[in-house]
Coordinates of C-alpha atoms in Angstrom, one line a residue:
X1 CA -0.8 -1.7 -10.4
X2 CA -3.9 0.0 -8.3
X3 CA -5.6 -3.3 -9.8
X4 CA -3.3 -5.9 -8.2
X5 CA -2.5 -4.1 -4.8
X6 CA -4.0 -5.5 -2.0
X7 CA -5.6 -1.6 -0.4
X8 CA -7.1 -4.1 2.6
X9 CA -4.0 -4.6 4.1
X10 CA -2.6 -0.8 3.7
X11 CA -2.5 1.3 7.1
X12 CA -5.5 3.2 7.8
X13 CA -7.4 0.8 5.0
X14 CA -11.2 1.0 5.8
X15 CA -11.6 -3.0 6.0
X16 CA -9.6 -2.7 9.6
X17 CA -11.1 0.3 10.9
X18 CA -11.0 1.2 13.6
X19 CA -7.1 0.2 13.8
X20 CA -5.6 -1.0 16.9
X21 CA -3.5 1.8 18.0
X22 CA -1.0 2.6 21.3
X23 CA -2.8 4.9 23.7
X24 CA -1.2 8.4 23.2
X25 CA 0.4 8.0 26.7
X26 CA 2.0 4.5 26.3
X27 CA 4.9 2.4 24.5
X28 CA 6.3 5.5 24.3
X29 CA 10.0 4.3 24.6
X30 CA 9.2 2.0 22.7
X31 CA 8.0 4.0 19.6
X32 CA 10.9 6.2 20.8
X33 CA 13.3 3.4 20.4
X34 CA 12.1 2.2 17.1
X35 CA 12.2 5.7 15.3
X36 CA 15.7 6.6 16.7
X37 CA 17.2 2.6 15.2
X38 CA 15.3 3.6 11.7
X39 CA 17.6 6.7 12.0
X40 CA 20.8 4.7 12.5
X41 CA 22.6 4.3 9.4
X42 CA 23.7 0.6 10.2
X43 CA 20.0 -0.5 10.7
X44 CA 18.1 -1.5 7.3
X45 CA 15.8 -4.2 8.5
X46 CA 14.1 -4.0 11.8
X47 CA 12.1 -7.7 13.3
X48 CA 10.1 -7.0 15.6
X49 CA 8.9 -9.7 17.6
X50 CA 6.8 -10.8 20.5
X51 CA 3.8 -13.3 21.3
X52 CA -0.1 -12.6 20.8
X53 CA -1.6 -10.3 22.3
X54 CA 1.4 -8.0 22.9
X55 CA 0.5 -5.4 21.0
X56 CA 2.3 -5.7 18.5
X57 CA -0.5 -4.6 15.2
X58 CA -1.0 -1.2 17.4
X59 CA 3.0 -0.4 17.5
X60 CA 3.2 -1.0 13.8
X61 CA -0.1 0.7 13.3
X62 CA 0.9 3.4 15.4
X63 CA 4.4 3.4 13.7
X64 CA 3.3 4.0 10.4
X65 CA 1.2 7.1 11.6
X66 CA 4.3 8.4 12.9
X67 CA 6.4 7.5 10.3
X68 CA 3.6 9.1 7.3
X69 CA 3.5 12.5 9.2
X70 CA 7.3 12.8 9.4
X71 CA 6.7 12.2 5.7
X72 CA 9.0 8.7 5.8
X73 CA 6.4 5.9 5.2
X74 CA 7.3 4.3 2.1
X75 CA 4.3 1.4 2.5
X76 CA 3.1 -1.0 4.7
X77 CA 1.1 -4.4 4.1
X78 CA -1.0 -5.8 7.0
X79 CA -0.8 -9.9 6.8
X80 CA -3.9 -11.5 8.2
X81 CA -4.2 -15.2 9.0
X82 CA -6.6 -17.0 6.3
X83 CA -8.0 -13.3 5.0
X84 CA -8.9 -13.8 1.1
X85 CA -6.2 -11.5 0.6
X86 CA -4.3 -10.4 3.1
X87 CA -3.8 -13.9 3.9
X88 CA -1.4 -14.7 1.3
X89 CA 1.7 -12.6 -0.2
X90 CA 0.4 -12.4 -3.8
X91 CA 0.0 -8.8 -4.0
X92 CA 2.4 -8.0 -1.1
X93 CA 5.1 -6.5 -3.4
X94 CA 3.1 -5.0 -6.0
X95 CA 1.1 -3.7 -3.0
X96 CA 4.4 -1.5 -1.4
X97 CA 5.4 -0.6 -5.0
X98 CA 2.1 1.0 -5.6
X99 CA 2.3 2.9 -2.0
X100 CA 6.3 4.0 -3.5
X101 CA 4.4 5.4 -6.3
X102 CA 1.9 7.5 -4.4
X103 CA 4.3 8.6 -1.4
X104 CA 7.1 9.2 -3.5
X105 CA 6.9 10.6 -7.0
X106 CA 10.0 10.7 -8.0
X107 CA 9.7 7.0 -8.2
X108 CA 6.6 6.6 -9.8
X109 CA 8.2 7.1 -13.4
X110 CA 10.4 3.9 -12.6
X111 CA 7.5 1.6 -11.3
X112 CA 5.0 2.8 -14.0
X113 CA 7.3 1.7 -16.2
X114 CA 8.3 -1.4 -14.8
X115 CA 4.4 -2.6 -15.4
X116 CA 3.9 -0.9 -18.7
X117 CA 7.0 -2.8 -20.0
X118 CA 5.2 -6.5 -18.8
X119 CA 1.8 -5.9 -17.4
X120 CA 2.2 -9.3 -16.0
X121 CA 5.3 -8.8 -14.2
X122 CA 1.7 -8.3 -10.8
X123 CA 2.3 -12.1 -11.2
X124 CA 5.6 -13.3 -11.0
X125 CA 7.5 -14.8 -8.1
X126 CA 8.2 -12.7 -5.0
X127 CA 11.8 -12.5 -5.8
X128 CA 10.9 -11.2 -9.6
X129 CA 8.7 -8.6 -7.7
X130 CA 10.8 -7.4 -5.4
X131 CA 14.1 -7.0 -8.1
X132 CA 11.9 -5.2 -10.2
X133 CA 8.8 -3.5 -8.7
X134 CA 10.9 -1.7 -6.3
X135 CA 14.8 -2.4 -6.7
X136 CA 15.2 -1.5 -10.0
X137 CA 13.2 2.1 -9.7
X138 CA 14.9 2.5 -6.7
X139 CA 18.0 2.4 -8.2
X140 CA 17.0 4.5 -10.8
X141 CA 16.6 7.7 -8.4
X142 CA 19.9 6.9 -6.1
X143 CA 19.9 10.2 -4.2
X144 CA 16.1 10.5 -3.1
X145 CA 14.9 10.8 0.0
X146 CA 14.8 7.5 2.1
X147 CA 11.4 5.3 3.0
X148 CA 10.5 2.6 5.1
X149 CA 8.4 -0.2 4.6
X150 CA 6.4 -2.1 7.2
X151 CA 5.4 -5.9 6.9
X152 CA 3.2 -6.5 9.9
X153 CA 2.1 -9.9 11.4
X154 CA 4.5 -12.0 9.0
X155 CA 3.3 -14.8 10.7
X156 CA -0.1 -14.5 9.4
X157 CA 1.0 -15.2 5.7
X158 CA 0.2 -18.8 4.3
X159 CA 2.6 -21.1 4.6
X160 CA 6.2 -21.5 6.1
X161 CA 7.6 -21.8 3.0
X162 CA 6.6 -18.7 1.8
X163 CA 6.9 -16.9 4.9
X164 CA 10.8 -17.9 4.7
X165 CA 10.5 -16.4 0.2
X166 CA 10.1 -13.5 1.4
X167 CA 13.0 -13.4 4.5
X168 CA 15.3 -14.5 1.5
X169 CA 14.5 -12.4 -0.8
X170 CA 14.8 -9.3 1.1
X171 CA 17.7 -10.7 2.7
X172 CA 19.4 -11.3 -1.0
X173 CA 18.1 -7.6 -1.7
X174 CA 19.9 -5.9 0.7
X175 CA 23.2 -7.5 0.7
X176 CA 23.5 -7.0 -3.0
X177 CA 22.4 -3.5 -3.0
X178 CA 22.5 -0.3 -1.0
X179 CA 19.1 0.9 -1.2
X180 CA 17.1 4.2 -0.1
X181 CA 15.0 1.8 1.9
X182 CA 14.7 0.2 5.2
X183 CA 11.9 -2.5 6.1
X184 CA 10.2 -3.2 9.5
X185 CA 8.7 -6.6 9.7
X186 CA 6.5 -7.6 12.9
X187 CA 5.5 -11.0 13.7
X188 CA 5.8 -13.7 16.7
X189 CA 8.6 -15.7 17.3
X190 CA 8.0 -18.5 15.5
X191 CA 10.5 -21.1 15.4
X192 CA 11.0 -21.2 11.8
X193 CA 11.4 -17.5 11.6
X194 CA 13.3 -16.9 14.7
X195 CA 15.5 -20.0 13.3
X196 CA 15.7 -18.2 9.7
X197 CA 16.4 -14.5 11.1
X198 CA 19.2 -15.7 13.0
X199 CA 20.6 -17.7 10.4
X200 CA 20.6 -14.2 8.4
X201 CA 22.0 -12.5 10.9
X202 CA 25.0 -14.6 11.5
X203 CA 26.0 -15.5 7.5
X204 CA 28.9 -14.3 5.7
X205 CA 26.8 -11.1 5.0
X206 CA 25.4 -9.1 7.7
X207 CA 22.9 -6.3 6.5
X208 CA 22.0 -4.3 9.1
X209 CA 19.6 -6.3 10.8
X210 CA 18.3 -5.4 14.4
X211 CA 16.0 -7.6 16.6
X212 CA 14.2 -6.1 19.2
X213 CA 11.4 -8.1 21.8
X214 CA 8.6 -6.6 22.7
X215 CA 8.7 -7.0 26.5
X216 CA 6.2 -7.0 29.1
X217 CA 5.0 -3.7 29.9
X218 CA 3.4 -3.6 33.5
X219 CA 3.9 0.6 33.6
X220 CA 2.0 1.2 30.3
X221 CA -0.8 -1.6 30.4
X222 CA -1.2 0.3 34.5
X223 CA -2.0 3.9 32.5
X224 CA -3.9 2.6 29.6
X225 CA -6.4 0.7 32.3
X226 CA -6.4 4.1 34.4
X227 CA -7.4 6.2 31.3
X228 CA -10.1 3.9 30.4
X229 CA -11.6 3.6 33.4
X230 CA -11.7 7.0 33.5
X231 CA -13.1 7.3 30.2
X232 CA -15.9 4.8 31.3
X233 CA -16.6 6.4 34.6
X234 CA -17.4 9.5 32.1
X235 CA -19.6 7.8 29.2
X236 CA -21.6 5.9 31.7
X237 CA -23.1 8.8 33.3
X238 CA -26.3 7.4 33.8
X239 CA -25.0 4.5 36.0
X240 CA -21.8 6.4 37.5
X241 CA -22.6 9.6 38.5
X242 CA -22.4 8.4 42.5
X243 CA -19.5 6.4 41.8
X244 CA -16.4 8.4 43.4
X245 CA -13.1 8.8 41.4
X246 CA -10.4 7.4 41.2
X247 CA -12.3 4.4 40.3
X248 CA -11.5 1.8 40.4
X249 CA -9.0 2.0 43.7
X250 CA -5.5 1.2 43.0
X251 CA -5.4 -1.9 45.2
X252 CA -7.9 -3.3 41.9
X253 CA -6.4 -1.7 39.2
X254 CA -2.7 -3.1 40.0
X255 CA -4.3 -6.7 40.8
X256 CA -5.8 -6.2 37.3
X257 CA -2.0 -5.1 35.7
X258 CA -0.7 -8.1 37.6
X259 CA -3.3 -10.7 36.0
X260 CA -2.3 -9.0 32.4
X261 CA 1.3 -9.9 32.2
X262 CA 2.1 -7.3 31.4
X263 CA 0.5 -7.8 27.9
X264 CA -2.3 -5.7 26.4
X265 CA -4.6 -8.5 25.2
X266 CA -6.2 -9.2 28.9
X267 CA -6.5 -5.7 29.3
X268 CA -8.2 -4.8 26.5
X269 CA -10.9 -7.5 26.8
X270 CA -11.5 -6.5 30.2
X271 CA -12.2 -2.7 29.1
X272 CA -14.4 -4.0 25.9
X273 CA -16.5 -7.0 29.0
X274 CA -16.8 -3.5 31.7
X275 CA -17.8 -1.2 28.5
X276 CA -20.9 -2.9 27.4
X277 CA -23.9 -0.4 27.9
X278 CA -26.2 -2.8 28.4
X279 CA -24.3 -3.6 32.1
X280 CA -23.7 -1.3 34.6
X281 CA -19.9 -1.2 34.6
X282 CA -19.2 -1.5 38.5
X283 CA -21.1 -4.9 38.3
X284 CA -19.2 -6.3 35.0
X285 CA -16.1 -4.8 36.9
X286 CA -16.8 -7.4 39.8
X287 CA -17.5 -10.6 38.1
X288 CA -14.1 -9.8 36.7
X289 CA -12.9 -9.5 40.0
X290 CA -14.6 -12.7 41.3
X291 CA -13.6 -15.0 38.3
X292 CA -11.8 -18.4 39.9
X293 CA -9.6 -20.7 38.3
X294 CA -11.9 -23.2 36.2
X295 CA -9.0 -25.2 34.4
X296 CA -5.7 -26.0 35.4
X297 CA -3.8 -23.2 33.8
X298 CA -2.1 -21.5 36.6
X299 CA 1.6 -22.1 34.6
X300 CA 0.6 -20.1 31.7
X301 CA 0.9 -16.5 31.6
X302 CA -2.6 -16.0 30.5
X303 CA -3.9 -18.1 33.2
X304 CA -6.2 -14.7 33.9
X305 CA -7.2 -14.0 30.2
X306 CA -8.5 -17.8 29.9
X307 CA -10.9 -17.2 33.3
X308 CA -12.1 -14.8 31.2
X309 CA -12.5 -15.7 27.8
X310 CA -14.2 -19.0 29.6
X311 CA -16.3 -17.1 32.1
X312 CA -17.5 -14.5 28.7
X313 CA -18.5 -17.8 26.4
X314 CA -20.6 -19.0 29.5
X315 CA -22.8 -16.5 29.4
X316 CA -24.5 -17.5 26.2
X317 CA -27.3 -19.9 27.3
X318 CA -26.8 -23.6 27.7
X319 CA -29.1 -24.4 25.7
X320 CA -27.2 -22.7 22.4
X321 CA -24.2 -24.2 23.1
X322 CA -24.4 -26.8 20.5
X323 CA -24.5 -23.7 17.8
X324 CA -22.0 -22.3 19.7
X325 CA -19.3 -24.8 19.0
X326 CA -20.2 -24.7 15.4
X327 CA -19.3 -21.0 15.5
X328 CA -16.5 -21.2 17.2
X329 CA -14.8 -24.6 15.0
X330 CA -15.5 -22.3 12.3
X331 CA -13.7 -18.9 14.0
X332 CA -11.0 -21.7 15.2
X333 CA -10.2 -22.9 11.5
X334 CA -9.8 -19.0 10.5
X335 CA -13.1 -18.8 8.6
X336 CA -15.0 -15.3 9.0
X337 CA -17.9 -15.5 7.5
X338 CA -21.2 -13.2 7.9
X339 CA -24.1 -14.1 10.7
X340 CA -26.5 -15.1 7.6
X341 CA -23.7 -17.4 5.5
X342 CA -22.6 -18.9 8.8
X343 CA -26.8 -19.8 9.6
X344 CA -26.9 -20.9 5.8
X345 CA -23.4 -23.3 6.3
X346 CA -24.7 -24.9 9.4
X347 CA -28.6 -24.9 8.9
X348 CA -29.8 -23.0 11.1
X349 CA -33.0 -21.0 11.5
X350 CA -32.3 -17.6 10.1
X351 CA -31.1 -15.0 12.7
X352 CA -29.6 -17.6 14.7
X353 CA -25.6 -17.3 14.5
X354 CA -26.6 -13.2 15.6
X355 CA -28.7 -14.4 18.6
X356 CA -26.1 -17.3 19.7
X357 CA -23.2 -14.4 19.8
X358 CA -25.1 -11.7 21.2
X359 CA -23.3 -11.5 24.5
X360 CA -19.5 -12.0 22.6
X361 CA -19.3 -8.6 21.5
X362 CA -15.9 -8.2 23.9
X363 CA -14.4 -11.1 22.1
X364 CA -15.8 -11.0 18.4
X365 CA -15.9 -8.3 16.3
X366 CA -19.8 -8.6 15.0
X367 CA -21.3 -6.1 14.0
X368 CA -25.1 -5.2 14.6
X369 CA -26.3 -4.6 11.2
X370 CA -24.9 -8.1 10.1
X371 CA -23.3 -7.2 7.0
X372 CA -19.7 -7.8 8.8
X373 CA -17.9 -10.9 9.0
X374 CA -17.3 -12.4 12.2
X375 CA -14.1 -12.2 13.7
X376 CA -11.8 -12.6 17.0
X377 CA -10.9 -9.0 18.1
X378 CA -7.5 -10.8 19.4
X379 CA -5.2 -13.9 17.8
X380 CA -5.1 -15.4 21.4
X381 CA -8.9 -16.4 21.1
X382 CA -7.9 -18.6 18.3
X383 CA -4.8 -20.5 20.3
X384 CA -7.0 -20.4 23.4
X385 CA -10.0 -22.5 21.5
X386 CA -7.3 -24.7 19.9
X387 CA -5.8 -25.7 23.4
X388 CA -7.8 -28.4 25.5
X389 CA -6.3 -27.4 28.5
X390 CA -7.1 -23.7 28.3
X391 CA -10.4 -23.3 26.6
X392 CA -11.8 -26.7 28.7
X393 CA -15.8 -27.6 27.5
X394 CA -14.9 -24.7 24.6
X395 CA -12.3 -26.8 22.8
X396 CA -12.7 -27.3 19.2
X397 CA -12.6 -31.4 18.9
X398 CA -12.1 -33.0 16.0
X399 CA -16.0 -34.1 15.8
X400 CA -16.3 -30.3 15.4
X401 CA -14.2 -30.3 12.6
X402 CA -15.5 -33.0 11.0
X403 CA -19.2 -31.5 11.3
X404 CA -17.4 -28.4 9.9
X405 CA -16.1 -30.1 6.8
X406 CA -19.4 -32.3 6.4
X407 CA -21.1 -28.4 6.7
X408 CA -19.0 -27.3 3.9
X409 CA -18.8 -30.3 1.5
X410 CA -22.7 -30.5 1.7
X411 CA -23.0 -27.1 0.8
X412 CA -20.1 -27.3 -2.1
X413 CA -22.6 -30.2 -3.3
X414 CA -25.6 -27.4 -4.0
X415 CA -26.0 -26.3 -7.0
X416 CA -28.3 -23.0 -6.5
X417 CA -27.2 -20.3 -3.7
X418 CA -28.3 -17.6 -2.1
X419 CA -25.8 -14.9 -3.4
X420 CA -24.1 -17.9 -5.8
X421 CA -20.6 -15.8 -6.8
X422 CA -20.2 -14.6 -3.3
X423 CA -21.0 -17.3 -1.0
X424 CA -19.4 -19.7 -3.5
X425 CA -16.0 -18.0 -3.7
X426 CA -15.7 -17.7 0.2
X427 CA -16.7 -21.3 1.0
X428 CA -14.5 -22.7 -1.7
X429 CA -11.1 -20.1 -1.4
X430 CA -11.5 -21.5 2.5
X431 CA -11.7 -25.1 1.7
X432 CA -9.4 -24.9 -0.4
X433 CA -7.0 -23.2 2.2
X434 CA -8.1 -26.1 4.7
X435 CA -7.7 -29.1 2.7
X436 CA -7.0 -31.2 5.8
X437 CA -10.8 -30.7 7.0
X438 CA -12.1 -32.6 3.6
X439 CA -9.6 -34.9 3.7
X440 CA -11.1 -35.6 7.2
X441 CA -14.5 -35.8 6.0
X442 CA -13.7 -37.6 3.1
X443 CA -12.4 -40.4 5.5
X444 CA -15.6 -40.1 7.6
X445 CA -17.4 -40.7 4.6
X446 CA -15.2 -43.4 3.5
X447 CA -13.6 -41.8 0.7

C-alpha cells in the first residue's frame, strides 16, 4: 500500500514544504468554527469552499496540524492542478487508507488485509477503493475512536467527471453506513461542484453535510500585514534601523487591507515583493503604494493584486520578454518544469529561463540552485495570465500556445535526451494531459 500512496500530497509532505499555514494570530474563529462542527454529531462531511487566493490550502493545512495533535487526523490528500500525481485521484484512496493504517492501528489489521487478499485491489475504481480500502476495515473495528479525513483543493483533480466519482461515492458511503469517519473536503465554488453538493444535500438522503464560505477577512489579513511588517522592520536591520515603528503608519497599512479584499493572496505577494533582500523594503514598500491602474479592471476584486502582478512581470527587461511569454504559456497550461528542461523545451541558451525569472521570486516559487520546478506560489497567477483583460501585454495568446505545442511536439520528435527517462516522462505525462495543445499544432501543421 506504501507503494501506491501518493506521500506528495500528505500534510507536512517534503514536496510542499514550506506549507502554507494561518498566522498563529488569525482565522482563528474560523479554525474555531470548523473544530467545534467536526464535534457535532450531525456533521460527517464538511465543504469548504471559497475562491483563489482565500486561503483556503493554509486552513486545511493548518487544520490537519490541529487536528494530528489532538490525535484525530485520520488522512489527508493535497490535490494539485496538473501535478504528476497529485493531479489525479489514482492513489487518493489508497493514499488515506495507508495514513488509517499508520494513525490508527487498530485498523491496520483490516486494511493490510484488504491488499494481501487482491494486491491489485491499489487499482480499481474509486468506488471499489473506498468500499473496501477503508469501509470495510472500518466496519470491522465499530467502536474505535473517530478520524477525519481532509481532501484539499478538490478542484485541482483532473477532470469534472471524476471530480463528481468521488462526491458520489462518498456520498453513497455515508448514507449506507454509519461510519467512525468524517471527511473535510476544500475546494472553490465551481459550478459543477456547487451544483453536485447541493444536489446531495437536498436528496432523499441527507448525511450530515455542512457548507461553510470562507468569507472575506479584513480583521485577520490587517494583523497578518502588521506582524510581517514588523517581522521585516526586524530582519532588515541593515536598511531599517532609522526607520521608526509602527511601520508602516496605519493610514498605509489599512489602504493596503482595503486593496486585499479582504483575501490573503494580495497580501501575501505584497510581503514576499517588500521582503526581497536585495531592495531596501521602504522603497519596494512605495512602488507598491504608487502602482496605478494599467488595465481596465476596477470591477474585479483583485483589481489591486493585477497592478501588481503586472507592475512585478515589468520588471524583467524588455528585451526578455519574448522568453518571458514562453515561460509563462508554459506556467499558464499547468506545466512546472525545471529552469534547465524549460531552456532545453524552448531552445534557449543554457541559464536562460533562471536569468529571465530572476526578479519573479514573489510570484514563482524558483529556487536558486535550479533543481526545483517552477511554479506560481498562488492559483490566481494562473487565472490572471489566462484573462486578457487582467494580465493585458502578459496574456497567454493562442500563438503562445501553439509555439508551446510546436516546442513540445519537436522535442517528442528526438530521439536522444539529456536525462531521456526523466525529461521524457514529464514532457509526454503533460502532453498527454493537454491534448488540446497538439491537436492545435497538429492543425497548424496541417495535420
Amino acid at each position: 500500500l506504501h507503494r501506491h500512496a501518493a506521500l506528495e500530497a500528505i500534510y507536512d509532505s517534503a514536496e510542499s514544504f514550506p506549507q502554507p499555514r494561518c498566522h498563529p494570530e488569525t482565522r482563528i474563529n474560523l479554525l474555531n468554527d470548523l473544530r467545534h462542527q467536526l464535534d457535532d454529531p450531525g456533521v460527517r462531511v464538511l465543504w469548504l469552499h471559497g475562491p483563489a487566493g482565500a486561503g483556503k490550502s493554509a486552513i486545511m493545512q493548518t487544520l490537519c496540524r490541529q487536528l494530528h495533535d489532538s490525535g484525530k487526523l485520520g488522512g489527508s490528500y493535497f490535490f494539485k492542478r496538473d501535478h504528476g500525481i497529485r493531479g489525479n485521484a489514482r492513489g487518493l484512496f489508497a493514499t488515506l487508507a495507508y495514513q488509517l493504517a499508520i494513525f490508527d492501528p487498530t485498523l491496520k489489521p483490516g486494511i493490510s488485509k484488504m491488499v494481501e487478499k487482491n494486491p491489485a485491489l491499489v487499482s480499481t475504481s474509486i468506488p471499489s477503493q473506498l468500499q473496501q480500502l477503508i469501509v470495510e476495515p472500518c466496519r470491522l473495528v465499530p467502536d474505535r475512536v473517530g478520524r477525519i479525513l481532509l481532501i484539499d483543493e478538490l478542484d485541482e483533480c483532473d477532470g469534472i467527471a471524476v471530480q463528481q466519482e468521488i462526491l458520489r461515492s462518498i456520498h453513497s458511503i455515508f448514507c449506507a453506513h454509519t461510519l467512525p469517519l468524517k471527511l473535510v473536503i476544500a475546494s472553490r465554488p465551481e459550478p459543477d461542484i456547487r451544483e453536485l453538493f447541493k444536489s446531495l444535500q437536498t436528496g432523499p438522503r441527507v448525511y450530515g453535510l455542512h457548507m461553510t464560505n470562507i468569507q472575506q477577512s479584513f480583521r485577520d489579513v490587517h494583523i497578518y500585514l502588521r506582524r510581517e511588517f514588523a517581522r521585516i522592520h526586524s530582519s532588515h536591520h541593515a536598511t531599517m534601523s532609522k526607520i521608526l515603528t509602527p511601520w508602516p503608519s496605519e493610514d498605509i497599512l489599512s489602504m493596503l487591507v482595503e486593496k486585499s479584499s479582504g483575501y490573503f493572496v494580495y497580501a501575501a505577494t505584497v510581503i514576499k515583493f517588500v521582503d526581497d533582500k536585495q531592495f531596501r523594503a521602504t522603497e519596494q514598500l512605495d512602488i507598491i503604494l504608487r502602482l496605478d491602474p494599467t488595465c481596465d479592471g476596477s470591477d474585479s476584486p483583485y483589481d489591486s493584486l493585477d497592478r501588481l502582478y503586472i507592475h512585478i512581470l515589468r520588471q524583467v527587461p524588455i528585451r526578455f520578454r519574448p522568453r518571458l511569454l514562453a515561460i509563462l504559456s508554459l506556467i499558464g497550461a499547468g506545466w512546472w518544469f525545471r529552469p534547465a528542461h524549460i531552456d532545453l523545451l524552448f531552445g534557449f541558451e543554457h541559464g536562460d529561463a533562471q536569468l529571465t525569472l530572476r526578479r519573479l521570486h514573489s510570484i514563482l516559487s524558483i529556487d536558486d540552485g535550479g533543481l526545483a520546478r517552477i511554479q506560481p506560489r498562488h492559483a490566481s497567477f494562473v487565472d490572471f495570465l489566462l484573462s486578457e483583460r487582467r494580465s493585458c501585454e502578459f496574456h497567454i495568446t493562442q500563438q503562445h500556445r501553439l509555439h508551446l505545442a510546436r516546442c513540445a511536439l519537436k522535442i517528442m520528435s528526438w530521439t536522444q535526451l539529456p536525462e531521456t527517462t526523466h525529461w521524457a516522462w514529464c514532457v509526454t505525462s503533460s502532453i498527454r494531459s493537454h491534448s488540446n495543445l497538439l491537436t492545435l499544432a497538429s492543425m497548424q501543421a496541417g495535420g
